[in-house]
Amino acid sequence: MSSLHNTSSEALSSLDLGQQSTPAEDPTYITGDEFEEALSDSTTTFNDEYFLKVSEHTNLILQNLDGNMSVTRLNKDNIKKSLDEIKRSTQQLYDQVKTILRHSISSTENKTVSLIKNTIREKLSKLAVQPQKITTQPLQQLIVNPSITPSPLPSYAKVVKSTKTAEKQTIPVTKPAIIVSFKQPVSCTKETVSAWRKSIHFKKHTFNPSEVKTVSNHKIRVEFDNQEQRDEILNAINQPDSLVNADVAKKRKPLVILKGIYKDTPVSELKEIIVNQNPNIKSLIKSPDDITYRFMRNNKNKNLYNAVFMVTPTIWRSIVELQKINVDHQRVHTEDYPAYLQCYKCMQFGHTKKYCTEETTICSHCSSSEHSYKDCPVKKDYTKVDCYNCSSHCKKYNLNINTKHSATSLRCPRLQKQIEICKTRTDYGY
């Protein structure tokens, strides 16, 4: 214990604070009250001479301006002299304030350092007087006990492994369905629904339809949970006394889009490249029509393009679940492509040009009714672009919507609405 006492004494003497000084002997020793008093007395009184000069010359300028109808040359000279004097006095006042502040800060810092030194000296003096209270047990415990050693930082691999990955989008499943139509000509879908309800009563069965939807041409689509239920209702509804006809709903082939393909990859070779470089897709192909190129879409990058393919349900599910497939030197992103219908004659949705009944052709670029997009004289002028569907919608409902896009652009809000509707359809062979 005596050695510890000697060590504390040596540590105290090694500090440049005065080894055995007392408050009476040390001229730099101050108390807290003395420090506050010195801080309050450190402000120097300003010289009033500069304030008086500024006020005097300001009044002279006002007199020269107010006492004359016009400012003479003599008055101008007097005003300039007064302004110069104001400028000089202001600069001297600024220099004086700067000097006072510098002196005040320096004095305050010196007294603060002195106060800190005295506080440290007092604490070390108490430590030297009572050395028996200090033990080395905490240090020994730190060395001997390994349980309190700091844990190592996690590796990059552990951090990546613990990071939650984005959940994949749930892929819809097509339910068995029938298409119901009225045997007689009807003017609205309500008549078909009424005839359907009169032709079949589900109280005689142990199930009911999972969903009933309206489709085009005043028909309805009735979905069931399984194929046995569908076939049972199909046989029950197709009777001579029934008011409606029922047919099995045909499943459409879904579409997928491949995004970001290099432009030096020929479209004509794209199908062959996909089949050869992706064995999991190749194993699902039963006939050449199982995967068919449909059309191209522009990419944000001018050096890339997007391609849309029509595929079978099994291939569609495989491609959508993979999210990326091999295409030549790339791994391109894949996703579902909603199969919306848009007529390139009238620009409306739900049918194609082949079945369009409108007489007028609309330009998808400038919305003119005098020519088609193929013959548009301003197709390369993007300042003339105007969406026909959005413009018509704005005029009809007196709305203010941005129409500076083509009628076939994916940025069109009317087209985006159709895409969202198509995403909810279940008549595809998923």
GROMACS .gro file of C-alpha atoms in nm:
model
  430
    1MET     CA    1   0.000   0.000   0.000
    2SER     CA    2   0.294   0.229   0.067
    3SER     CA    3   0.413   0.181  -0.291
    4LEU     CA    4   0.072   0.294  -0.416
    5HIS     CA    5   0.101   0.602  -0.196
    6ASN     CA    6   0.442   0.683  -0.345
    7THR     CA    7   0.307   0.637  -0.696
    8SER     CA    8   0.024   0.882  -0.632
    9SER     CA    9   0.269   1.135  -0.490
   10GLU     CA   10   0.497   1.104  -0.796
   11ALA     CA   11   0.203   1.150  -1.031
   12LEU     CA   12   0.101   1.464  -0.841
   13SER     CA   13   0.452   1.610  -0.848
   14SER     CA   14   0.489   1.546  -1.223
   15LEU     CA   15   0.205   1.787  -1.304
   16ASP     CA   16   0.298   2.148  -1.369
   17LEU     CA   17   0.049   2.279  -1.114
   18GLY     CA   18   0.272   2.361  -0.816
   19GLN     CA   19   0.365   2.069  -0.587
   20GLN     CA   20   0.278   2.204  -0.240
   21SER     CA   21   0.117   2.538  -0.316
   22THR     CA   22  -0.164   2.684  -0.112
   23PRO     CA   23  -0.424   2.943  -0.204
   24ALA     CA   24  -0.232   3.214  -0.017
   25GLU     CA   25   0.103   3.137  -0.183
   26ASP     CA   26  -0.020   3.088  -0.543
   27PRO     CA   27  -0.105   3.422  -0.713
   28THR     CA   28  -0.295   3.241  -0.991
   29TYR     CA   29  -0.527   3.062  -0.751
   30ILE     CA   30  -0.883   3.203  -0.769
   31THR     CA   31  -1.216   3.083  -0.641
   32GLY     CA   32  -1.542   3.050  -0.832
   33ASP     CA   33  -1.679   3.379  -0.692
   34GLU     CA   34  -1.360   3.560  -0.789
   35PHE     CA   35  -1.387   3.418  -1.140
   36GLU     CA   36  -1.746   3.544  -1.185
   37GLU     CA   37  -1.645   3.888  -1.050
   38ALA     CA   38  -1.347   3.910  -1.287
   39LEU     CA   39  -1.567   3.811  -1.579
   40SER     CA   40  -1.822   4.084  -1.500
   41ASP     CA   41  -1.547   4.351  -1.467
   42SER     CA   42  -1.375   4.259  -1.794
   43THR     CA   43  -1.598   4.488  -2.010
   44THR     CA   44  -1.434   4.822  -2.098
   45THR     CA   45  -1.637   5.144  -2.121
   46PHE     CA   46  -1.685   5.264  -2.478
   47ASN     CA   47  -1.553   5.604  -2.587
   48ASP     CA   48  -1.853   5.841  -2.639
   49GLU     CA   49  -1.654   6.062  -2.878
   50TYR     CA   50  -1.737   5.845  -3.180
   51PHE     CA   51  -2.112   5.842  -3.106
   52LEU     CA   52  -2.114   6.222  -3.075
   53LYS     CA   53  -1.933   6.268  -3.408
   54VAL     CA   54  -2.169   6.037  -3.592
   55SER     CA   55  -2.476   6.215  -3.446
   56GLU     CA   56  -2.333   6.562  -3.522
   57HIS     CA   57  -2.251   6.494  -3.885
   58THR     CA   58  -2.583   6.318  -3.940
   59ASN     CA   59  -2.765   6.633  -3.824
   60LEU     CA   60  -2.549   6.848  -4.056
   61ILE     CA   61  -2.649   6.636  -4.355
   62LEU     CA   62  -3.017   6.670  -4.266
   63GLN     CA   63  -2.984   7.048  -4.232
   64ASN     CA   64  -2.813   7.080  -4.572
   65LEU     CA   65  -3.088   6.873  -4.732
   66ASP     CA   66  -3.391   7.029  -4.558
   67GLY     CA   67  -3.272   7.394  -4.560
   68ASN     CA   68  -3.253   7.430  -4.937
   69MET     CA   69  -3.490   7.375  -5.222
   70SER     CA   70  -3.198   7.244  -5.428
   71VAL     CA   71  -2.864   7.099  -5.329
   72THR     CA   72  -2.584   7.339  -5.434
   73ARG     CA   73  -2.225   7.243  -5.504
   74LEU     CA   74  -2.121   7.381  -5.165
   75ASN     CA   75  -2.386   7.177  -4.988
   76LYS     CA   76  -2.274   6.866  -5.177
   77ASP     CA   77  -1.918   6.919  -5.059
   78ASN     CA   78  -2.036   6.961  -4.699
   79ILE     CA   79  -2.242   6.642  -4.722
   80LYS     CA   80  -1.946   6.445  -4.864
   81LYS     CA   81  -1.721   6.571  -4.582
   82SER     CA   82  -1.980   6.471  -4.322
   83LEU     CA   83  -2.018   6.126  -4.476
   84ASP     CA   84  -1.639   6.077  -4.475
   85GLU     CA   85  -1.627   6.176  -4.110
   86ILE     CA   86  -1.911   5.935  -4.027
   87LYS     CA   87  -1.727   5.656  -4.210
   88ARG     CA   88  -1.401   5.726  -4.026
   89SER     CA   89  -1.572   5.742  -3.685
   90THR     CA   90  -1.762   5.419  -3.754
   91GLN     CA   91  -1.437   5.240  -3.847
   92GLN     CA   92  -1.267   5.363  -3.528
   93LEU     CA   93  -1.568   5.252  -3.325
   94TYR     CA   94  -1.554   4.908  -3.491
   95ASP     CA   95  -1.180   4.874  -3.414
   96GLN     CA   96  -1.239   4.971  -3.053
   97VAL     CA   97  -1.519   4.716  -3.008
   98LYS     CA   98  -1.305   4.445  -3.168
   99THR     CA   99  -1.014   4.519  -2.933
  100ILE     CA  100  -1.242   4.515  -2.628
  101LEU     CA  101  -1.396   4.182  -2.724
  102ARG     CA  102  -1.055   4.025  -2.790
  103HIS     CA  103  -0.928   4.145  -2.454
  104SER     CA  104  -1.243   4.021  -2.279
  105ILE     CA  105  -1.225   3.672  -2.437
  106SER     CA  106  -0.852   3.636  -2.367
  107SER     CA  107  -0.895   3.744  -2.005
  108THR     CA  108  -1.188   3.509  -1.956
  109GLU     CA  109  -0.999   3.215  -2.106
  110ASN     CA  110  -0.696   3.274  -1.879
  111LYS     CA  111  -0.912   3.283  -1.569
  112THR     CA  112  -1.103   2.972  -1.683
  113VAL     CA  113  -0.778   2.777  -1.730
  114SER     CA  114  -0.664   2.887  -1.384
  115LEU     CA  115  -0.991   2.769  -1.231
  116ILE     CA  116  -0.962   2.427  -1.402
  117LYS     CA  117  -0.601   2.384  -1.282
  118ASN     CA  118  -0.697   2.461  -0.926
  119THR     CA  119  -0.985   2.214  -0.935
  120ILE     CA  120  -0.757   1.935  -1.066
  121ARG     CA  121  -0.497   2.015  -0.797
  122GLU     CA  122  -0.758   1.985  -0.520
  123LYS     CA  123  -0.880   1.647  -0.646
  124LEU     CA  124  -0.525   1.506  -0.668
  125SER     CA  125  -0.442   1.634  -0.323
  126LYS     CA  126  -0.737   1.443  -0.176
  127LEU     CA  127  -0.629   1.135  -0.370
  128ALA     CA  128  -0.277   1.150  -0.223
  129VAL     CA  129  -0.407   1.192   0.130
  130GLN     CA  130  -0.639   0.884   0.111
  131PRO     CA  131  -0.453   0.625  -0.103
  132GLN     CA  132  -0.600   0.327   0.083
  133LYS     CA  133  -0.933   0.370  -0.094
  134ILE     CA  134  -0.781   0.283  -0.433
  135THR     CA  135  -0.746  -0.083  -0.527
  136THR     CA  136  -0.641  -0.259  -0.843
  137GLN     CA  137  -0.927  -0.512  -0.826
  138PRO     CA  138  -1.134  -0.369  -1.116
  139LEU     CA  139  -0.830  -0.386  -1.346
  140GLN     CA  140  -0.762  -0.747  -1.243
  141GLN     CA  141  -1.123  -0.841  -1.309
  142LEU     CA  142  -1.103  -0.684  -1.653
  143ILE     CA  143  -0.797  -0.895  -1.740
  144VAL     CA  144  -0.900  -1.223  -1.579
  145ASN     CA  145  -1.270  -1.226  -1.665
  146PRO     CA  146  -1.307  -1.283  -2.041
  147SER     CA  147  -1.686  -1.244  -2.032
  148ILE     CA  148  -1.663  -0.866  -2.041
  149THR     CA  149  -1.429  -0.845  -2.338
  150PRO     CA  150  -1.582  -0.648  -2.627
  151SER     CA  151  -1.754  -0.866  -2.884
  152PRO     CA  152  -1.612  -0.855  -3.239
  153LEU     CA  153  -1.796  -0.658  -3.508
  154PRO     CA  154  -2.018  -0.870  -3.737
  155SER     CA  155  -1.874  -0.953  -4.075
  156TYR     CA  156  -2.014  -0.818  -4.402
  157ALA     CA  157  -2.149  -1.163  -4.492
  158LYS     CA  158  -2.345  -1.185  -4.164
  159VAL     CA  159  -2.495  -0.839  -4.215
  160VAL     CA  160  -2.605  -0.925  -4.570
  161LYS     CA  161  -2.748  -1.258  -4.455
  162SER     CA  162  -2.950  -1.095  -4.176
  163THR     CA  163  -3.090  -0.827  -4.407
  164LYS     CA  164  -3.450  -0.893  -4.502
  165THR     CA  165  -3.500  -0.950  -4.873
  166ALA     CA  166  -3.797  -0.809  -5.059
  167GLU     CA  167  -4.083  -1.054  -5.079
  168LYS     CA  168  -4.177  -1.169  -5.426
  169GLN     CA  169  -4.513  -1.064  -5.563
  170THR     CA  170  -4.784  -1.326  -5.524
  171ILE     CA  171  -4.861  -1.482  -5.860
  172PRO     CA  172  -5.237  -1.513  -5.930
  173VAL     CA  173  -5.397  -1.847  -6.004
  174THR     CA  174  -5.667  -1.873  -6.268
  175LYS     CA  175  -5.986  -2.038  -6.148
  176PRO     CA  176  -6.209  -2.260  -6.364
  177ALA     CA  177  -6.485  -2.050  -6.517
  178ILE     CA  178  -6.769  -2.041  -6.765
  179ILE     CA  179  -6.894  -1.763  -6.995
  180VAL     CA  180  -7.270  -1.713  -6.975
  181SER     CA  181  -7.471  -1.539  -7.249
  182PHE     CA  182  -7.845  -1.477  -7.300
  183LYS     CA  183  -8.008  -1.684  -7.575
  184GLN     CA  184  -8.212  -1.382  -7.685
  185PRO     CA  185  -8.074  -1.038  -7.786
  186VAL     CA  186  -8.028  -0.812  -7.485
  187SER     CA  187  -7.955  -0.442  -7.439
  188CYS     CA  188  -7.761  -0.458  -7.110
  189THR     CA  189  -7.570  -0.700  -6.888
  190LYS     CA  190  -7.836  -0.681  -6.615
  191GLU     CA  191  -8.072  -0.884  -6.833
  192THR     CA  192  -7.810  -1.160  -6.866
  193VAL     CA  193  -7.753  -1.164  -6.490
  194SER     CA  194  -8.128  -1.187  -6.426
  195ALA     CA  195  -8.167  -1.475  -6.673
  196TRP     CA  196  -7.867  -1.652  -6.515
  197ARG     CA  197  -8.020  -1.631  -6.167
  198LYS     CA  198  -8.350  -1.770  -6.298
  199SER     CA  199  -8.184  -2.059  -6.482
  200ILE     CA  200  -7.981  -2.201  -6.193
  201HIS     CA  201  -8.044  -2.230  -5.818
  202PHE     CA  202  -7.743  -2.311  -5.601
  203LYS     CA  203  -7.958  -2.421  -5.307
  204LYS     CA  204  -7.969  -2.758  -5.480
  205HIS     CA  205  -7.589  -2.779  -5.475
  206THR     CA  206  -7.332  -2.787  -5.195
  207PHE     CA  207  -7.133  -2.489  -5.328
  208ASN     CA  208  -7.172  -2.154  -5.496
  209PRO     CA  209  -6.963  -1.948  -5.743
  210SER     CA  210  -6.649  -1.790  -5.607
  211GLU     CA  211  -6.699  -1.477  -5.822
  212VAL     CA  212  -6.925  -1.340  -6.097
  213LYS     CA  213  -6.786  -1.073  -6.333
  214THR     CA  214  -6.926  -0.881  -6.627
  215VAL     CA  215  -6.742  -0.910  -6.960
  216SER     CA  216  -6.794  -0.763  -7.306
  217ASN     CA  217  -7.100  -0.811  -7.528
  218HIS     CA  218  -7.335  -0.825  -7.226
  219LYS     CA  219  -7.193  -1.157  -7.106
  220ILE     CA  220  -7.087  -1.264  -6.759
  221ARG     CA  221  -6.797  -1.474  -6.636
  222VAL     CA  222  -6.870  -1.715  -6.348
  223GLU     CA  223  -6.570  -1.858  -6.160
  224PHE     CA  224  -6.556  -2.166  -5.937
  225ASP     CA  225  -6.311  -2.305  -5.684
  226ASN     CA  226  -6.237  -2.622  -5.881
  227GLN     CA  227  -6.304  -2.789  -6.216
  228GLU     CA  228  -6.561  -3.038  -6.077
  229GLN     CA  229  -6.788  -2.753  -5.967
  230ARG     CA  230  -6.754  -2.584  -6.304
  231ASP     CA  231  -6.845  -2.901  -6.500
  232GLU     CA  232  -7.144  -2.972  -6.275
  233ILE     CA  233  -7.293  -2.626  -6.333
  234LEU     CA  234  -7.206  -2.641  -6.703
  235ASN     CA  235  -7.416  -2.957  -6.746
  236ALA     CA  236  -7.700  -2.819  -6.535
  237ILE     CA  237  -7.722  -2.489  -6.722
  238ASN     CA  238  -7.710  -2.622  -7.079
  239GLN     CA  239  -8.067  -2.754  -7.083
  240PRO     CA  240  -8.339  -2.688  -7.345
  241ASP     CA  241  -8.552  -2.488  -7.103
  242SER     CA  242  -8.263  -2.269  -6.987
  243LEU     CA  243  -8.266  -1.898  -7.071
  244VAL     CA  244  -7.888  -1.881  -7.114
  245ASN     CA  245  -7.600  -2.061  -7.277
  246ALA     CA  246  -7.275  -2.150  -7.101
  247ASP     CA  247  -6.932  -2.226  -7.247
  248VAL     CA  248  -6.601  -2.307  -7.086
  249ALA     CA  249  -6.395  -1.990  -7.049
  250LYS     CA  250  -6.092  -2.005  -7.271
  251LYS     CA  251  -5.764  -1.913  -7.113
  252ARG     CA  252  -5.556  -1.650  -7.284
  253LYS     CA  253  -5.182  -1.677  -7.309
  254PRO     CA  254  -5.019  -1.426  -7.073
  255LEU     CA  255  -4.746  -1.182  -7.173
  256VAL     CA  256  -4.402  -1.116  -7.023
  257ILE     CA  257  -4.171  -0.823  -7.084
  258LEU     CA  258  -3.790  -0.839  -7.097
  259LYS     CA  259  -3.638  -0.505  -6.999
  260GLY     CA  260  -3.301  -0.359  -7.099
  261ILE     CA  261  -3.180  -0.567  -7.395
  262TYR     CA  262  -2.880  -0.434  -7.585
  263LYS     CA  263  -2.979  -0.291  -7.925
  264ASP     CA  264  -2.707  -0.491  -8.098
  265THR     CA  265  -2.902  -0.807  -8.008
  266PRO     CA  266  -3.124  -0.878  -8.315
  267VAL     CA  267  -3.495  -0.918  -8.244
  268SER     CA  268  -3.512  -1.200  -8.499
  269GLU     CA  269  -3.263  -1.404  -8.294
  270LEU     CA  270  -3.406  -1.317  -7.953
  271LYS     CA  271  -3.631  -1.622  -7.917
  272GLU     CA  272  -3.351  -1.864  -8.012
  273ILE     CA  273  -3.112  -1.696  -7.766
  274ILE     CA  274  -3.363  -1.721  -7.479
  275VAL     CA  275  -3.437  -2.088  -7.544
  276ASN     CA  276  -3.071  -2.190  -7.575
  277GLN     CA  277  -2.941  -1.993  -7.276
  278ASN     CA  278  -3.218  -2.084  -7.028
  279PRO     CA  279  -3.253  -2.463  -6.985
  280ASN     CA  280  -3.541  -2.432  -6.737
  281ILE     CA  281  -3.747  -2.247  -7.001
  282LYS     CA  282  -3.641  -2.482  -7.281
  283SER     CA  283  -3.765  -2.785  -7.084
  284LEU     CA  284  -4.117  -2.635  -7.067
  285ILE     CA  285  -4.157  -2.574  -7.442
  286LYS     CA  286  -4.380  -2.832  -7.611
  287SER     CA  287  -4.443  -2.655  -7.943
  288PRO     CA  288  -4.294  -2.357  -8.132
  289ASP     CA  289  -4.597  -2.141  -8.044
  290ASP     CA  290  -4.537  -2.176  -7.671
  291ILE     CA  291  -4.315  -1.866  -7.678
  292THR     CA  292  -4.379  -1.599  -7.941
  293TYR     CA  293  -4.234  -1.251  -7.987
  294ARG     CA  294  -4.511  -0.988  -8.003
  295PHE     CA  295  -4.371  -0.635  -8.009
  296MET     CA  296  -4.099  -0.399  -7.885
  297ARG     CA  297  -4.115  -0.125  -7.624
  298ASN     CA  298  -3.875   0.168  -7.583
  299ASN     CA  299  -3.639   0.177  -7.287
  300LYS     CA  300  -3.532   0.488  -7.094
  301ASN     CA  301  -3.177   0.414  -7.208
  302LYS     CA  302  -3.146   0.481  -7.582
  303ASN     CA  303  -2.895   0.198  -7.615
  304LEU     CA  304  -3.146  -0.059  -7.483
  305TYR     CA  305  -3.493  -0.184  -7.574
  306ASN     CA  306  -3.770  -0.391  -7.413
  307ALA     CA  307  -3.930  -0.695  -7.576
  308VAL     CA  308  -4.275  -0.846  -7.506
  309PHE     CA  309  -4.338  -1.220  -7.553
  310MET     CA  310  -4.658  -1.424  -7.543
  311VAL     CA  311  -4.596  -1.755  -7.363
  312THR     CA  312  -4.784  -2.048  -7.214
  313PRO     CA  313  -4.896  -2.030  -6.849
  314THR     CA  314  -4.621  -2.267  -6.731
  315ILE     CA  315  -4.347  -2.069  -6.906
  316TRP     CA  316  -4.498  -1.742  -6.783
  317ARG     CA  317  -4.492  -1.860  -6.423
  318SER     CA  318  -4.131  -1.977  -6.457
  319ILE     CA  319  -4.011  -1.649  -6.610
  320VAL     CA  320  -4.197  -1.429  -6.359
  321GLU     CA  321  -4.064  -1.627  -6.064
  322LEU     CA  322  -3.705  -1.610  -6.197
  323GLN     CA  323  -3.726  -1.228  -6.236
  324LYS     CA  324  -3.407  -1.243  -6.449
  325ILE     CA  325  -3.311  -1.457  -6.749
  326ASN     CA  326  -3.001  -1.491  -6.968
  327VAL     CA  327  -2.995  -1.299  -7.295
  328ASP     CA  328  -2.660  -1.315  -7.473
  329HIS     CA  329  -2.411  -1.124  -7.251
  330GLN     CA  330  -2.681  -1.002  -7.012
  331ARG     CA  331  -2.909  -1.095  -6.727
  332VAL     CA  332  -3.221  -0.896  -6.812
  333HIS     CA  333  -3.510  -0.818  -6.579
  334THR     CA  334  -3.845  -0.988  -6.651
  335GLU     CA  335  -4.196  -0.923  -6.524
  336ASP     CA  336  -4.561  -0.969  -6.612
  337TYR     CA  337  -4.699  -0.749  -6.891
  338PRO     CA  338  -5.072  -0.672  -6.864
  339ALA     CA  339  -5.243  -0.767  -7.191
  340TYR     CA  340  -5.463  -0.461  -7.234
  341LEU     CA  341  -5.632  -0.397  -7.570
  342GLN     CA  342  -5.607  -0.060  -7.744
  343CYS     CA  343  -5.738   0.030  -8.086
  344TYR     CA  344  -5.483   0.214  -8.299
  345LYS     CA  345  -5.762   0.365  -8.508
  346CYS     CA  346  -5.979   0.538  -8.247
  347MET     CA  347  -5.728   0.509  -7.955
  348GLN     CA  348  -5.996   0.360  -7.727
  349PHE     CA  349  -5.950   0.050  -7.510
  350GLY     CA  350  -6.113  -0.292  -7.507
  351HIS     CA  351  -6.088  -0.376  -7.877
  352THR     CA  352  -5.844  -0.371  -8.167
  353LYS     CA  353  -5.839  -0.196  -8.503
  354LYS     CA  354  -5.983  -0.505  -8.671
  355TYR     CA  355  -6.308  -0.479  -8.473
  356CYS     CA  356  -6.330  -0.096  -8.454
  357THR     CA  357  -6.666   0.052  -8.557
  358GLU     CA  358  -6.555   0.418  -8.560
  359GLU     CA  359  -6.525   0.596  -8.893
  360THR     CA  360  -6.268   0.856  -8.788
  361THR     CA  361  -5.898   0.775  -8.750
  362ILE     CA  362  -5.715   0.952  -8.467
  363CYS     CA  363  -5.343   1.032  -8.464
  364SER     CA  364  -5.180   0.894  -8.150
  365HIS     CA  365  -4.915   1.169  -8.156
  366CYS     CA  366  -5.100   1.499  -8.206
  367SER     CA  367  -5.464   1.376  -8.158
  368SER     CA  368  -5.563   1.506  -8.502
  369SER     CA  369  -5.862   1.346  -8.673
  370GLU     CA  370  -5.734   1.430  -9.023
  371HIS     CA  371  -5.453   1.173  -9.042
  372SER     CA  372  -5.306   0.867  -8.870
  373TYR     CA  373  -4.975   0.846  -8.688
  374LYS     CA  374  -4.811   0.697  -8.997
  375ASP     CA  375  -4.889   1.013  -9.197
  376CYS     CA  376  -4.845   1.263  -8.912
  377PRO     CA  377  -4.644   1.566  -9.041
  378VAL     CA  378  -4.523   1.660  -8.689
  379LYS     CA  379  -4.440   1.315  -8.551
  380LYS     CA  380  -4.079   1.423  -8.484
  381ASP     CA  381  -4.185   1.746  -8.310
  382TYR     CA  382  -4.235   1.656  -7.943
  383THR     CA  383  -4.379   1.999  -7.865
  384LYS     CA  384  -4.687   1.901  -8.070
  385VAL     CA  385  -4.756   1.580  -7.880
  386ASP     CA  386  -5.106   1.558  -7.733
  387CYS     CA  387  -5.297   1.258  -7.594
  388TYR     CA  388  -5.641   1.224  -7.751
  389ASN     CA  389  -5.787   1.020  -7.463
  390CYS     CA  390  -5.671   1.262  -7.193
  391SER     CA  391  -5.778   1.569  -7.393
  392SER     CA  392  -6.126   1.426  -7.450
  393HIS     CA  393  -6.154   1.331  -7.084
  394CYS     CA  394  -6.055   1.683  -6.976
  395LYS     CA  395  -6.307   1.847  -7.206
  396LYS     CA  396  -6.586   1.613  -7.096
  397TYR     CA  397  -6.538   1.661  -6.722
  398ASN     CA  398  -6.371   2.006  -6.726
  399LEU     CA  399  -6.048   1.875  -6.572
  400ASN     CA  400  -5.689   1.994  -6.587
  401ILE     CA  401  -5.468   1.692  -6.667
  402ASN     CA  402  -5.130   1.682  -6.836
  403THR     CA  403  -5.187   1.574  -7.197
  404LYS     CA  404  -4.829   1.617  -7.323
  405HIS     CA  405  -4.777   1.251  -7.411
  406SER     CA  406  -4.890   1.022  -7.689
  407ALA     CA  407  -5.207   0.816  -7.662
  408THR     CA  408  -5.001   0.494  -7.663
  409SER     CA  409  -4.744   0.607  -7.403
  410LEU     CA  410  -4.714   0.416  -7.076
  411ARG     CA  411  -4.708   0.755  -6.902
  412CYS     CA  412  -5.073   0.811  -7.002
  413PRO     CA  413  -5.294   0.795  -6.688
  414ARG     CA  414  -5.587   0.657  -6.891
  415LEU     CA  415  -5.368   0.373  -7.022
  416GLN     CA  416  -5.227   0.308  -6.675
  417LYS     CA  417  -5.583   0.270  -6.546
  418GLN     CA  418  -5.647   0.003  -6.810
  419ILE     CA  419  -5.329  -0.177  -6.704
  420GLU     CA  420  -5.445  -0.184  -6.342
  421ILE     CA  421  -5.779  -0.328  -6.453
  422CYS     CA  422  -5.601  -0.598  -6.654
  423LYS     CA  423  -5.391  -0.693  -6.352
  424THR     CA  424  -5.709  -0.792  -6.167
  425ARG     CA  425  -5.836  -1.019  -6.446
  426THR     CA  426  -5.824  -1.395  -6.392
  427ASP     CA  427  -5.902  -1.517  -6.743
  428TYR     CA  428  -5.536  -1.584  -6.816
  429GLY     CA  429  -5.385  -1.929  -6.782
  430TYR     CA  430  -5.167  -1.854  -6.482
   0.00000   0.00000   0.00000
